[in-house]
Amino acid sequence: MRNVLRQLISLYPSDNVVVAMESGNNASGRLGSLLPGPNSNPNAGLLQLTNAQGVAQEAVSLCRIASVRITSAKYNNTITYLAAPTPAPTGCGADCEAAVRAYLPVGTAGASINAGGQTVAQGTVLRSEFGMTVIVGNNNSDPTFVSNCKAEILDK
């Protein structure tokens, strides 16, 4: 999530986002920065949101983010994702993450992911990456970046 958020902060500086948390809470605003700074900090653990004027608002824990939806924007094809680690992780978490990718492969239309008691993403699976599924609306609009390990109920 941290890797993608770094890119989203640069690519969508003036777009509104909705951050869905695993608890079911939501936070919205614009992507500000990763904390502690700078955005390149490999140990950043919080995402600071800002308002339209750039004033810092709440910060949310990266460990608890279920999804980030960029509203009224199109998916940017320059976004890169981390490769699967080598050796591949094992255990229940790894099994669940792989199962999400297998169940919702790229091109799956009518996909829906629920986390924290709410639907956090609906549409077509555009990317199915290690740790993250990206779901978009028509014409690659409103991209939603979902943490595979936070996905609870999946439908297609």
mmCIF file of C-alpha atoms in Angstrom:
data_model
loop_
_atom_site.group_PDB
_atom_site.id
_atom_site.type_symbol
_atom_site.label_atom_id
_atom_site.label_comp_id
_atom_site.label_asym_id
_atom_site.label_seq_id
_atom_site.Cartn_x
_atom_site.Cartn_y
_atom_site.Cartn_z
ATOM 1 C CA MET A 1 0.000 0.000 0.000
ATOM 2 C CA ARG A 2 2.843 2.391 0.861
ATOM 3 C CA ASN A 3 4.436 1.945 -2.582
ATOM 4 C CA VAL A 4 1.188 2.745 -4.383
ATOM 5 C CA LEU A 5 0.301 5.648 -2.089
ATOM 6 C CA ARG A 6 3.645 7.331 -2.843
ATOM 7 C CA GLN A 7 2.718 7.283 -6.518
ATOM 8 C CA LEU A 8 -0.897 8.336 -5.988
ATOM 9 C CA ILE A 9 0.237 11.373 -3.977
ATOM 10 C CA SER A 10 2.271 12.531 -6.998
ATOM 11 C CA LEU A 11 -0.183 11.518 -9.723
ATOM 12 C CA TYR A 12 -3.435 12.766 -8.158
ATOM 13 C CA PRO A 13 -2.470 15.824 -6.046
ATOM 14 C CA SER A 14 -5.748 17.685 -6.529
ATOM 15 C CA ASP A 15 -8.201 14.778 -6.740
ATOM 16 C CA ASN A 16 -10.511 13.816 -3.934
ATOM 17 C CA VAL A 17 -10.118 10.384 -2.388
ATOM 18 C CA VAL A 18 -12.137 8.154 -0.116
ATOM 19 C CA VAL A 19 -10.069 5.974 2.190
ATOM 20 C CA ALA A 20 -12.019 3.014 3.553
ATOM 21 C CA MET A 21 -10.646 1.532 6.758
ATOM 22 C CA GLU A 22 -10.897 -2.106 7.852
ATOM 23 C CA SER A 23 -13.128 -0.957 10.748
ATOM 24 C CA GLY A 24 -15.765 0.380 8.353
ATOM 25 C CA ASN A 25 -14.809 4.007 8.974
ATOM 26 C CA ASN A 26 -14.045 6.290 6.035
ATOM 27 C CA ALA A 27 -11.858 9.344 5.655
ATOM 28 C CA SER A 28 -11.919 11.652 2.660
ATOM 29 C CA GLY A 29 -9.971 14.562 1.315
ATOM 30 C CA ARG A 30 -6.891 14.883 -0.861
ATOM 31 C CA LEU A 31 -3.721 12.853 -0.608
ATOM 32 C CA GLY A 32 -1.226 14.890 1.390
ATOM 33 C CA SER A 33 1.852 12.997 2.494
ATOM 34 C CA LEU A 34 3.197 9.924 4.217
ATOM 35 C CA LEU A 35 4.280 10.315 7.833
ATOM 36 C CA PRO A 36 6.804 10.449 9.225
ATOM 37 C CA GLY A 37 8.132 12.232 6.172
ATOM 38 C CA PRO A 38 9.470 12.424 3.620
ATOM 39 C CA ASN A 39 7.168 10.429 1.313
ATOM 40 C CA SER A 40 10.161 8.243 0.443
ATOM 41 C CA ASN A 41 10.536 7.131 4.080
ATOM 42 C CA PRO A 42 10.451 3.300 3.944
ATOM 43 C CA ASN A 43 9.060 3.269 7.481
ATOM 44 C CA ALA A 44 6.161 5.696 6.977
ATOM 45 C CA GLY A 45 3.074 4.399 8.749
ATOM 46 C CA LEU A 46 0.462 7.117 8.298
ATOM 47 C CA LEU A 47 -1.259 8.808 5.371
ATOM 48 C CA GLN A 48 -2.015 12.494 5.972
ATOM 49 C CA LEU A 49 -5.066 13.800 4.141
ATOM 50 C CA THR A 50 -5.550 17.472 3.300
ATOM 51 C CA ASN A 51 -8.484 19.661 2.358
ATOM 52 C CA ALA A 52 -8.828 21.453 -0.997
ATOM 53 C CA GLN A 53 -6.656 24.320 0.290
ATOM 54 C CA GLY A 54 -3.830 21.940 1.260
ATOM 55 C CA VAL A 55 -4.444 22.230 5.004
ATOM 56 C CA ALA A 56 -3.581 19.007 6.829
ATOM 57 C CA GLN A 57 -6.569 17.036 8.067
ATOM 58 C CA GLU A 58 -6.664 13.620 9.719
ATOM 59 C CA ALA A 59 -3.987 10.971 9.344
ATOM 60 C CA VAL A 60 -4.872 7.306 8.865
ATOM 61 C CA SER A 61 -2.858 4.182 9.618
ATOM 62 C CA LEU A 62 -1.485 2.464 6.505
ATOM 63 C CA CYS A 63 -1.887 -0.869 8.323
ATOM 64 C CA ARG A 64 -5.654 -0.393 8.562
ATOM 65 C CA ILE A 65 -6.460 0.875 5.044
ATOM 66 C CA ALA A 66 -8.825 -1.451 3.180
ATOM 67 C CA SER A 67 -9.021 0.673 0.022
ATOM 68 C CA VAL A 68 -8.311 4.036 -1.556
ATOM 69 C CA ARG A 69 -10.664 5.312 -4.245
ATOM 70 C CA ILE A 70 -9.695 8.255 -6.448
ATOM 71 C CA THR A 71 -12.989 9.921 -7.279
ATOM 72 C CA SER A 72 -13.693 11.545 -10.640
ATOM 73 C CA ALA A 73 -10.352 10.482 -12.099
ATOM 74 C CA LYS A 74 -9.062 7.899 -14.547
ATOM 75 C CA TYR A 75 -6.558 5.171 -13.783
ATOM 76 C CA ASN A 76 -3.006 6.254 -14.573
ATOM 77 C CA ASN A 77 -1.134 3.527 -16.475
ATOM 78 C CA THR A 78 2.240 4.683 -15.153
ATOM 79 C CA ILE A 79 1.524 3.214 -11.697
ATOM 80 C CA THR A 80 3.921 0.408 -10.864
ATOM 81 C CA TYR A 81 3.520 -2.386 -8.328
ATOM 82 C CA LEU A 82 5.956 -4.330 -6.232
ATOM 83 C CA ALA A 83 6.898 -7.792 -7.429
ATOM 84 C CA ALA A 84 5.913 -10.784 -5.343
ATOM 85 C CA PRO A 85 8.604 -11.461 -2.753
ATOM 86 C CA THR A 86 11.074 -14.296 -3.237
ATOM 87 C CA PRO A 87 10.805 -16.691 -1.611
ATOM 88 C CA ALA A 88 7.021 -16.494 -1.688
ATOM 89 C CA PRO A 89 5.404 -16.020 1.719
ATOM 90 C CA THR A 90 3.610 -18.958 3.282
ATOM 91 C CA GLY A 91 0.834 -19.380 5.803
ATOM 92 C CA CYS A 92 -2.775 -18.346 6.119
ATOM 93 C CA GLY A 93 -2.236 -14.693 5.154
ATOM 94 C CA ALA A 94 -0.365 -15.658 1.998
ATOM 95 C CA ASP A 95 -3.022 -18.228 1.117
ATOM 96 C CA CYS A 96 -5.826 -15.682 1.526
ATOM 97 C CA GLU A 97 -3.998 -13.043 -0.518
ATOM 98 C CA ALA A 98 -3.395 -15.509 -3.372
ATOM 99 C CA ALA A 99 -7.018 -16.654 -3.254
ATOM 100 C CA VAL A 100 -8.261 -13.079 -3.778
ATOM 101 C CA ARG A 101 -6.105 -12.752 -6.900
ATOM 102 C CA ALA A 102 -7.281 -16.130 -8.202
ATOM 103 C CA TYR A 103 -10.959 -15.348 -7.564
ATOM 104 C CA LEU A 104 -10.847 -11.883 -9.161
ATOM 105 C CA PRO A 105 -8.479 -12.070 -12.156
ATOM 106 C CA VAL A 106 -7.911 -9.136 -14.508
ATOM 107 C CA GLY A 107 -10.968 -8.508 -16.664
ATOM 108 C CA THR A 108 -13.553 -9.719 -14.130
ATOM 109 C CA ALA A 109 -16.597 -7.500 -14.680
ATOM 110 C CA GLY A 110 -19.158 -6.883 -11.954
ATOM 111 C CA ALA A 111 -16.603 -7.451 -9.211
ATOM 112 C CA SER A 112 -17.460 -6.279 -5.721
ATOM 113 C CA ILE A 113 -15.303 -6.236 -2.597
ATOM 114 C CA ASN A 114 -16.618 -5.674 0.904
ATOM 115 C CA ALA A 115 -14.452 -4.772 3.903
ATOM 116 C CA GLY A 116 -15.402 -3.409 7.303
ATOM 117 C CA GLY A 117 -19.097 -3.961 6.657
ATOM 118 C CA GLN A 118 -19.212 -1.805 3.529
ATOM 119 C CA THR A 119 -18.673 -2.177 -0.186
ATOM 120 C CA VAL A 120 -15.273 -0.621 -0.857
ATOM 121 C CA ALA A 121 -14.979 -1.381 -4.583
ATOM 122 C CA GLN A 122 -17.291 -2.246 -7.485
ATOM 123 C CA GLY A 123 -16.559 -2.532 -11.179
ATOM 124 C CA THR A 124 -14.076 -4.313 -13.404
ATOM 125 C CA VAL A 125 -10.757 -5.728 -12.206
ATOM 126 C CA LEU A 126 -8.053 -3.781 -14.018
ATOM 127 C CA ARG A 127 -5.026 -5.020 -12.044
ATOM 128 C CA SER A 128 -4.521 -8.098 -9.894
ATOM 129 C CA GLU A 129 -1.175 -7.632 -8.195
ATOM 130 C CA PHE A 130 0.550 -9.200 -5.236
ATOM 131 C CA GLY A 131 -1.126 -7.531 -2.267
ATOM 132 C CA MET A 132 -3.493 -5.325 -4.261
ATOM 133 C CA THR A 133 -6.468 -5.475 -6.591
ATOM 134 C CA VAL A 134 -7.454 -2.415 -8.639
ATOM 135 C CA ILE A 135 -11.091 -2.065 -9.638
ATOM 136 C CA VAL A 136 -12.346 0.606 -12.032
ATOM 137 C CA GLY A 137 -15.624 1.905 -13.391
ATOM 138 C CA ASN A 138 -16.481 2.660 -17.019
ATOM 139 C CA ASN A 139 -13.540 3.971 -19.079
ATOM 140 C CA ASN A 140 -11.121 3.163 -16.223
ATOM 141 C CA SER A 141 -12.778 5.804 -14.028
ATOM 142 C CA ASP A 142 -12.763 6.070 -10.229
ATOM 143 C CA PRO A 143 -9.899 3.608 -9.655
ATOM 144 C CA THR A 144 -10.057 1.838 -6.315
ATOM 145 C CA PHE A 145 -6.910 0.285 -4.871
ATOM 146 C CA VAL A 146 -7.889 -2.541 -2.509
ATOM 147 C CA SER A 147 -5.555 -4.237 -0.058
ATOM 148 C CA ASN A 148 -6.046 -7.960 -0.722
ATOM 149 C CA CYS A 149 -5.450 -8.863 2.907
ATOM 150 C CA LYS A 150 -8.323 -6.586 4.005
ATOM 151 C CA ALA A 151 -10.879 -7.955 1.508
ATOM 152 C CA GLU A 152 -13.634 -9.793 3.370
ATOM 153 C CA ILE A 153 -16.504 -10.569 0.995
ATOM 154 C CA LEU A 154 -15.880 -10.893 -2.728
ATOM 155 C CA ASP A 155 -18.484 -11.241 -5.440
ATOM 156 C CA LYS A 156 -18.470 -11.408 -9.224
#
